[in-house]
mmCIF file of C-alpha atoms in Angstrom:
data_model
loop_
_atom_site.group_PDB
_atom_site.id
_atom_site.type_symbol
_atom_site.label_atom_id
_atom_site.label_comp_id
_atom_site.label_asym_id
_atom_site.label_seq_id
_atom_site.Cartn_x
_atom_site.Cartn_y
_atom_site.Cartn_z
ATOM 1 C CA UNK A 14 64.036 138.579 108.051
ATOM 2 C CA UNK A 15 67.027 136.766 109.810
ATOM 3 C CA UNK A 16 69.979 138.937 110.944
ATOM 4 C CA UNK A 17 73.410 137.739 111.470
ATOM 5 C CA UNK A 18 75.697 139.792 113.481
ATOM 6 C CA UNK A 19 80.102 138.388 112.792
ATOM 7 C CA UNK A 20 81.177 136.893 115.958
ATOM 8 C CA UNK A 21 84.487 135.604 114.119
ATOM 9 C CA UNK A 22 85.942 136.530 111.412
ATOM 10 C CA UNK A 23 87.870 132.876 110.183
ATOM 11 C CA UNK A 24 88.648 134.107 106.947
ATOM 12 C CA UNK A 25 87.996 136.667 103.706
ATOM 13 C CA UNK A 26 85.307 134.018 102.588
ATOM 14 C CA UNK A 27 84.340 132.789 106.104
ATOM 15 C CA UNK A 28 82.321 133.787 108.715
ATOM 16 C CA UNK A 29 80.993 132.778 112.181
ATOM 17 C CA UNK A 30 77.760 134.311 113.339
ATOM 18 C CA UNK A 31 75.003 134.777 115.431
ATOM 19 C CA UNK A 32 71.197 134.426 114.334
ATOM 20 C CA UNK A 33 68.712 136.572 115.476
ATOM 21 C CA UNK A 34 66.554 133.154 116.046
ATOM 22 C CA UNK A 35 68.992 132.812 118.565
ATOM 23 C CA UNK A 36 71.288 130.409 116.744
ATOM 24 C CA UNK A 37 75.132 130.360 115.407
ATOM 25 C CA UNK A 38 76.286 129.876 112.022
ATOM 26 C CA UNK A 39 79.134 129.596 109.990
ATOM 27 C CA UNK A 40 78.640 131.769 106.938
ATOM 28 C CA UNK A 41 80.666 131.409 103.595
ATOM 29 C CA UNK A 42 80.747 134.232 100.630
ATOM 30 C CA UNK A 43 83.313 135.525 98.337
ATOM 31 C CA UNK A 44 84.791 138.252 100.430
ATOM 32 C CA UNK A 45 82.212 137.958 103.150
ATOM 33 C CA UNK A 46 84.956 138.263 106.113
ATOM 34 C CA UNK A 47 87.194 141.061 103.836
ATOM 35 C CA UNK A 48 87.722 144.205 106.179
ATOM 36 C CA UNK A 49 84.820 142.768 108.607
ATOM 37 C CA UNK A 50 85.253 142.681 112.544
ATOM 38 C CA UNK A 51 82.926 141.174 114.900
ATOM 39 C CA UNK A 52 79.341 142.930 115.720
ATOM 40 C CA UNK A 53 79.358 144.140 112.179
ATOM 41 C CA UNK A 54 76.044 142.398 110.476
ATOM 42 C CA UNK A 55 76.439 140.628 107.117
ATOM 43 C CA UNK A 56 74.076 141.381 104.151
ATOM 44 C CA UNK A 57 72.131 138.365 102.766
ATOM 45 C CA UNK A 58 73.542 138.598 99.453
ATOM 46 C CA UNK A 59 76.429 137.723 100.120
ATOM 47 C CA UNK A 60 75.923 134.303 101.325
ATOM 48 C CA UNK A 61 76.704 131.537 99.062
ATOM 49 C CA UNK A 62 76.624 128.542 101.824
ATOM 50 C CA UNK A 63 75.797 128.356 105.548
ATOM 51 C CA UNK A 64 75.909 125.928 108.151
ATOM 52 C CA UNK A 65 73.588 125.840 111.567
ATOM 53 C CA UNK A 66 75.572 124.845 114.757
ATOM 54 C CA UNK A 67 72.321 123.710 116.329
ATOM 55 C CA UNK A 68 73.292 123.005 119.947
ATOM 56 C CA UNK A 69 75.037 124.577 122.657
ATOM 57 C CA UNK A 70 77.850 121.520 122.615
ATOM 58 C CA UNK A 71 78.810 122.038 119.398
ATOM 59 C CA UNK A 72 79.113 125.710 119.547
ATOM 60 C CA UNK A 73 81.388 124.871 122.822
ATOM 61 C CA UNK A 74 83.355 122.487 120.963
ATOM 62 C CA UNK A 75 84.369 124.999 118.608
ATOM 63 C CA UNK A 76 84.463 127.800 120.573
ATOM 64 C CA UNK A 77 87.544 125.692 122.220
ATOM 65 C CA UNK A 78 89.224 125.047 118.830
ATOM 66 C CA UNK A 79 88.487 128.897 118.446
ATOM 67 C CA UNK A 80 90.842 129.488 121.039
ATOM 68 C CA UNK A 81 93.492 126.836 120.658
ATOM 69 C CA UNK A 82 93.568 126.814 116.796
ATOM 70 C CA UNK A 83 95.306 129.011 114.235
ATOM 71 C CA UNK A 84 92.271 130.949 112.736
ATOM 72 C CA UNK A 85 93.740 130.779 109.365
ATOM 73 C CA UNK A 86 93.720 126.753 109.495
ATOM 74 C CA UNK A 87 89.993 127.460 111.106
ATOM 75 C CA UNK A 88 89.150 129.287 107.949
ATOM 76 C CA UNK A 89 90.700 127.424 105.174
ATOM 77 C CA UNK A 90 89.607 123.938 106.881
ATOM 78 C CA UNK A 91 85.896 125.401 106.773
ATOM 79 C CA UNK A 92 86.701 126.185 103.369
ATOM 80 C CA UNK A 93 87.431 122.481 102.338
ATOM 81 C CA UNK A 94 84.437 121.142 104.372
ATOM 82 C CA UNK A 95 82.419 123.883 102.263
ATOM 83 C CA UNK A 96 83.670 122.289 98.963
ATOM 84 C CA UNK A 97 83.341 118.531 100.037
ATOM 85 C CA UNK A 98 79.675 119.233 101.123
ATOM 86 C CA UNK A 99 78.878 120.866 97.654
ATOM 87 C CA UNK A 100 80.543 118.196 95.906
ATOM 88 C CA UNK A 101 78.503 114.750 98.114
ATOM 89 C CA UNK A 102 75.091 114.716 98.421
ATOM 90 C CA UNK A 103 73.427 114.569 102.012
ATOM 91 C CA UNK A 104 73.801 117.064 104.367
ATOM 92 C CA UNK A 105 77.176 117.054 106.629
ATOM 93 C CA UNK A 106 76.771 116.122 110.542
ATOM 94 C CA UNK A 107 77.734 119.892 112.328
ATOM 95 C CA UNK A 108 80.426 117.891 114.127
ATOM 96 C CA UNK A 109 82.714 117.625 111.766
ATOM 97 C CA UNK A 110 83.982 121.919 111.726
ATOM 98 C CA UNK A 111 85.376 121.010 115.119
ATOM 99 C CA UNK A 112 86.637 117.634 114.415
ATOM 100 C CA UNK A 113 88.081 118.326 110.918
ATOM 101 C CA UNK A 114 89.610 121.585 112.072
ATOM 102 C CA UNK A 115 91.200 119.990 114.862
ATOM 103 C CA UNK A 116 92.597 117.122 112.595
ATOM 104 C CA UNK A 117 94.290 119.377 110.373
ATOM 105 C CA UNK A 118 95.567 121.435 112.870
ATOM 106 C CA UNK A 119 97.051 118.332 114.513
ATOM 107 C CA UNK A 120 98.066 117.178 110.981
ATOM 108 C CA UNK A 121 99.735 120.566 110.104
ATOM 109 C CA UNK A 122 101.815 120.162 113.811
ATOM 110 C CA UNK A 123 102.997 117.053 113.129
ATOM 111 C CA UNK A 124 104.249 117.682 109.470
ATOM 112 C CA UNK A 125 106.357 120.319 110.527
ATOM 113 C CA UNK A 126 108.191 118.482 113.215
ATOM 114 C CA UNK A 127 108.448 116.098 110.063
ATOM 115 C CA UNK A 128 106.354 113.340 112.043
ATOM 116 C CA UNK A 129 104.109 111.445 109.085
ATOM 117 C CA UNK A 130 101.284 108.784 110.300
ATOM 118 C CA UNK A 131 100.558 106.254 107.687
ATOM 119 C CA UNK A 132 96.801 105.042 107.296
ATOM 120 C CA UNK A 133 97.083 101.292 107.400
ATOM 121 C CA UNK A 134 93.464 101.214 105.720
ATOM 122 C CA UNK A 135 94.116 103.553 102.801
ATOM 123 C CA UNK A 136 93.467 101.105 100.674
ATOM 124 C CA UNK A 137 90.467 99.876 101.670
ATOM 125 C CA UNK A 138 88.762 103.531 101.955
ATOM 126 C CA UNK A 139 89.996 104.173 98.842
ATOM 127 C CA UNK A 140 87.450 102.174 97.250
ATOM 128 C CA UNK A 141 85.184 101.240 99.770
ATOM 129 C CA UNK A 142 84.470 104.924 99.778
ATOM 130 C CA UNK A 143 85.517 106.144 95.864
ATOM 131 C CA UNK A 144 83.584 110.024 96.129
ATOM 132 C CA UNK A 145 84.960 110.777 99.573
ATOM 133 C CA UNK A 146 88.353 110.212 98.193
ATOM 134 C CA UNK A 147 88.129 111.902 95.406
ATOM 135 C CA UNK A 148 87.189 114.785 97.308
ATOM 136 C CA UNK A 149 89.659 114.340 99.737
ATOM 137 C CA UNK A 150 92.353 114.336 97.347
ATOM 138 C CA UNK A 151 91.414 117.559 95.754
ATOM 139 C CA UNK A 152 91.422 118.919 99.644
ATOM 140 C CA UNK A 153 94.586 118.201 100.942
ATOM 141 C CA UNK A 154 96.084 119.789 97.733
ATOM 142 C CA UNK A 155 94.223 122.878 98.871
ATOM 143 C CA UNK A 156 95.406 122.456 101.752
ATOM 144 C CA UNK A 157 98.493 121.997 100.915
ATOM 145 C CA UNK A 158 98.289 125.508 98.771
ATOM 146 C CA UNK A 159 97.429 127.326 101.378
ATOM 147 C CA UNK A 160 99.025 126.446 104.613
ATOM 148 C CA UNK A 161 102.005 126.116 103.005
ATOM 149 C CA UNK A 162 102.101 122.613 103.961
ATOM 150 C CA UNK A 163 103.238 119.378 102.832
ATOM 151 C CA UNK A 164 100.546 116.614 104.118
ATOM 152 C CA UNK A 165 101.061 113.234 103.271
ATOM 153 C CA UNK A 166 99.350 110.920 100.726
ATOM 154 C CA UNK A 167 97.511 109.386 103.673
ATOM 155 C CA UNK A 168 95.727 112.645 104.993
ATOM 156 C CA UNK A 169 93.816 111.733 101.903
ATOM 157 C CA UNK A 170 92.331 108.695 103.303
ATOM 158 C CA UNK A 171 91.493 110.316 106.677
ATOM 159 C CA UNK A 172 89.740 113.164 105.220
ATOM 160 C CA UNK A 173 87.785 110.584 102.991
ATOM 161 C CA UNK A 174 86.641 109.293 107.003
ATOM 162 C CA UNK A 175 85.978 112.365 108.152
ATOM 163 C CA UNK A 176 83.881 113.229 104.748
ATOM 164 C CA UNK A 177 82.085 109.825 104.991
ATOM 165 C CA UNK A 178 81.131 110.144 108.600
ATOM 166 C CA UNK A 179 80.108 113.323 108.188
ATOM 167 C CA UNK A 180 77.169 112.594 105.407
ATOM 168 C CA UNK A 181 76.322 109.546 106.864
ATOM 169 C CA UNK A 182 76.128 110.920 110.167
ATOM 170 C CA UNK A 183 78.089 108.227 112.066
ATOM 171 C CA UNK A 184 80.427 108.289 114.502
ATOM 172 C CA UNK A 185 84.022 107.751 113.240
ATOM 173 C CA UNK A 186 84.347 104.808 114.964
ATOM 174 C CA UNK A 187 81.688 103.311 113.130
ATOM 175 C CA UNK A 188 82.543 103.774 109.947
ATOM 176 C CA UNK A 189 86.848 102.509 110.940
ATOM 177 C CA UNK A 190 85.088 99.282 112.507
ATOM 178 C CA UNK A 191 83.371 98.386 109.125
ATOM 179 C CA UNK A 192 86.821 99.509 106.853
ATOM 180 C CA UNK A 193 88.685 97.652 109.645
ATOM 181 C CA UNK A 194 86.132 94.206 108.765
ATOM 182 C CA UNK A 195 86.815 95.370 105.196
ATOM 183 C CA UNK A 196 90.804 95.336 105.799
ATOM 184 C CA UNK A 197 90.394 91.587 107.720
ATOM 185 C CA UNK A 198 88.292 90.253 105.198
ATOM 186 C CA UNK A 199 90.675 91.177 102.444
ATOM 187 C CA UNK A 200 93.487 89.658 104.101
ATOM 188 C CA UNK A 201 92.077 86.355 105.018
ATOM 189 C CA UNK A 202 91.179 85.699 101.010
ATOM 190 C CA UNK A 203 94.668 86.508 100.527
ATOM 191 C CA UNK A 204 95.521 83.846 102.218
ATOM 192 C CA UNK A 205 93.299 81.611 100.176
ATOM 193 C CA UNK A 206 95.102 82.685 97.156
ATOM 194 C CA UNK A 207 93.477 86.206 96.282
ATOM 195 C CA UNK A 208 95.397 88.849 94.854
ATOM 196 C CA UNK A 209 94.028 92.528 94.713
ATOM 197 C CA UNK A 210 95.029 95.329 92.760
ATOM 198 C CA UNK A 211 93.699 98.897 91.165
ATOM 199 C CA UNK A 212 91.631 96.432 88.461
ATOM 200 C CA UNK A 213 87.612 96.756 88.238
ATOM 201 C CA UNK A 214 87.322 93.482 89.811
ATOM 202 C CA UNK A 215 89.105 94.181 92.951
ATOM 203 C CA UNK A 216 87.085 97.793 92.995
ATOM 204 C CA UNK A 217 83.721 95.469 92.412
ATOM 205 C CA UNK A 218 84.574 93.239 94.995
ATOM 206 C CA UNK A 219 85.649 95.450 98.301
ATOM 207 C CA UNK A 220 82.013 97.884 97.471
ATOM 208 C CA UNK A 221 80.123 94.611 97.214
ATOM 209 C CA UNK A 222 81.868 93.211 100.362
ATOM 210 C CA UNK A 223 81.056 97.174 102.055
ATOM 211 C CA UNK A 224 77.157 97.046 101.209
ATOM 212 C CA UNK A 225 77.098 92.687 102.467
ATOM 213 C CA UNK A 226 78.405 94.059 105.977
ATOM 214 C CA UNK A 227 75.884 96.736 105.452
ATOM 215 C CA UNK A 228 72.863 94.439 104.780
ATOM 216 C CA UNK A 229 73.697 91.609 107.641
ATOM 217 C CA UNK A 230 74.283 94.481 110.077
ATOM 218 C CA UNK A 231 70.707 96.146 109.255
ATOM 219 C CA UNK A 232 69.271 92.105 108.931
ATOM 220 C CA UNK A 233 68.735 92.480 105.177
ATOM 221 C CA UNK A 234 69.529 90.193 102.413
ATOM 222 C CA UNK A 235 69.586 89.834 98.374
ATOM 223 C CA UNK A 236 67.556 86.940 97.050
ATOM 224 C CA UNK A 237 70.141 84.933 95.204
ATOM 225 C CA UNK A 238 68.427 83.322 92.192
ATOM 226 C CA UNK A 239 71.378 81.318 91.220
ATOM 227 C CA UNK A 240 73.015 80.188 94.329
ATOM 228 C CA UNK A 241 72.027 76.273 93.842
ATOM 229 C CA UNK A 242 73.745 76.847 90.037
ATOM 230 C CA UNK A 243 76.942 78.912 91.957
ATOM 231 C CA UNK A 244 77.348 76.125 94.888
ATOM 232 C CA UNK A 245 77.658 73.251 91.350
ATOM 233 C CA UNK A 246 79.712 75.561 89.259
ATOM 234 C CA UNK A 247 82.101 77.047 91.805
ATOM 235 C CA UNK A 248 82.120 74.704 94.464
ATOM 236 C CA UNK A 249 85.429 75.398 95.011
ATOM 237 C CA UNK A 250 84.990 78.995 95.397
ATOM 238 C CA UNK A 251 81.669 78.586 97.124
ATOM 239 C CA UNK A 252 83.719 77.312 99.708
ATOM 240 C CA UNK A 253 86.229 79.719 100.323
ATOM 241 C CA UNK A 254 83.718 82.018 100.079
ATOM 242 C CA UNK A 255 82.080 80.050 103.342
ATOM 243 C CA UNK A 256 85.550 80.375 104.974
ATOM 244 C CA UNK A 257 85.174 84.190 104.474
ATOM 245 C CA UNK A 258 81.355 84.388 105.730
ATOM 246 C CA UNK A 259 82.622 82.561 109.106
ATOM 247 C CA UNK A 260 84.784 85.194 110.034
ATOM 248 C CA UNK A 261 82.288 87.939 109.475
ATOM 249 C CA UNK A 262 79.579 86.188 110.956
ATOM 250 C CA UNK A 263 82.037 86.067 114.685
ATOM 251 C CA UNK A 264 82.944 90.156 113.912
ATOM 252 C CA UNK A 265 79.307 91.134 113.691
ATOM 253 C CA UNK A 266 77.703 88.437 115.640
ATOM 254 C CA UNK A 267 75.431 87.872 112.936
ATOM 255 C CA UNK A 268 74.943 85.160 110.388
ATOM 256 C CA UNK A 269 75.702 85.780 106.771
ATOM 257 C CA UNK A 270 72.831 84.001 104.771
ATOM 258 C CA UNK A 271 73.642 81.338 102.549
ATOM 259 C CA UNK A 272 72.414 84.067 99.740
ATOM 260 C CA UNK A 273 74.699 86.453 100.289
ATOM 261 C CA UNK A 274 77.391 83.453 100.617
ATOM 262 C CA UNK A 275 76.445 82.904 96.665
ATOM 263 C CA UNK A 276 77.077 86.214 96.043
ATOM 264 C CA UNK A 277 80.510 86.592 97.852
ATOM 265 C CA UNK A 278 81.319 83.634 95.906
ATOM 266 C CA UNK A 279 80.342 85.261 92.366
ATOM 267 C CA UNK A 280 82.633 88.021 93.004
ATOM 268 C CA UNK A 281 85.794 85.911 94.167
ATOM 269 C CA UNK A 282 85.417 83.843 91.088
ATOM 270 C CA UNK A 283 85.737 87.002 88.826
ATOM 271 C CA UNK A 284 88.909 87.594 90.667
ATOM 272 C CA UNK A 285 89.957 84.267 89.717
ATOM 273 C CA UNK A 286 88.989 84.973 86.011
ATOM 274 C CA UNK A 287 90.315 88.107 85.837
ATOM 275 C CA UNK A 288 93.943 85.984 86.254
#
């Protein structure tokens, strides 16, 4: 049987311990942290959810935002990450209780010296990555609750990043280079006469244009049974559609096939029909 002795107490529902395998945890249990001090062990039963910090650098990392971070923004942070990973499947990358607790913390700082950063790609990661956001949103209203804070509209977006890079286990670089393609793309068809909106089609479009970056990047492609029929049809669309496929194949150094080209196409002319 497993002990776990408190190291920190982060909150009435959160916990961070030690493993008698010799590794760290952060526990979470209705009242598991009430009246508790460190050394005390916790019972099993009162663990709902539990998260392994399997190497020495992460449990350095947040030792340090341990001792530069409000514990009550440690606790209801590791709160929030609880509820997003019950709520997306795929389990969270440890990395994110030191990198989300140190963007909130930041976050919190800034909105009371009434400083505000916009998210120039909320858009984008709004539906580019639809469950994140969602779960985001219902965050920073905790959040809000219970720091007695006032984030912004935008936190929502970054703590759909954090959320996505978490499950996915990517760096957040990563995932901002392919919303940042996402962003470009968008704005280039604009230019060729797209307009974009809340509507289905717009929502259909930027997740298609997501998983196409996704498949050229990985060398994959969709067999396009009607691309000779979408070149006749739409050869005004195919077109622009080519215009679009140039500047992705310079971002990722990689050629878009002629395939996905016909499919690109498909969903530009449903914006056009949609109008």
């Amino acid at each position: 049987m497993i002990e776990r002795t408190i190291i920190h107490v982060l909150s009435h529902n959160v916990v961070l311990a030690h493993l008698s395998t010799g590794k760290n945890s952060i526990a979470f249990g209705k009242g598991i942290g009430f009246k508790k001090e460190p050394g005390m062990i916790i019972d099993d039963i009162y663990i709902t959810q539990e998260f392994l910090l399997h190497t020495s650098e992460v449990m350095k990392s947040y030792e340090q935002i341990l001792n530069a971070v409000d514990v009550k923004i440690i606790g209801i942070t590791e709160e929030v990450i609880a509820y997003a990973q019950g709520m997306l499947e795929g389990e969270f990358s440890e990395t994110i209780h030191a990198s989300l607790v140190d963007h909130i913390n930041f976050a919190v700082e800034r909105q009371k010296r009434g400083i505000y950063i916009t998210n120039p790609f909320a858009y984008e990661i709004q539906y580019m990555y639809p469950e994140e956001y969602r779960v985001a949103k219902r965050s920073v209203d905790f959040l809000n609750d219970h720091l007695d804070a006032t984030l912004p509209e935008d936190e929502v977006a970054f703590l759909a990043m954090h959320f996505n890079g978490a499950r996915n286990k990517e760096k957040g670089s990563e995932s901002l280079t392919v919303v940042k393609l996402v962003s470009k793309i968008i704005e280039e068809a604009r230019e060729l006469g797209y307009s974009f909106d809340d509507s289905f089609s717009t929502v259909r479009f930027i997740s298609h244009l997501k998983s196409l970056i996704e498949r050229v990047k990985q060398g994959k492609t969709i067999q396009n049974p009607l691309l000779d029929k979408i070149k006749v049809e739409y050869g005004d669309t195919y077109l622009k559609a080519v215009v679009l496929s140039m500047y992705l194949n310079d971002s990722l150094g990689k050629t878009v096939p002629e395939d996905e080209i016909g499919f690109l196409a498909m969903h530009l002319e449903r914006m056009i029909q949609r109008t």
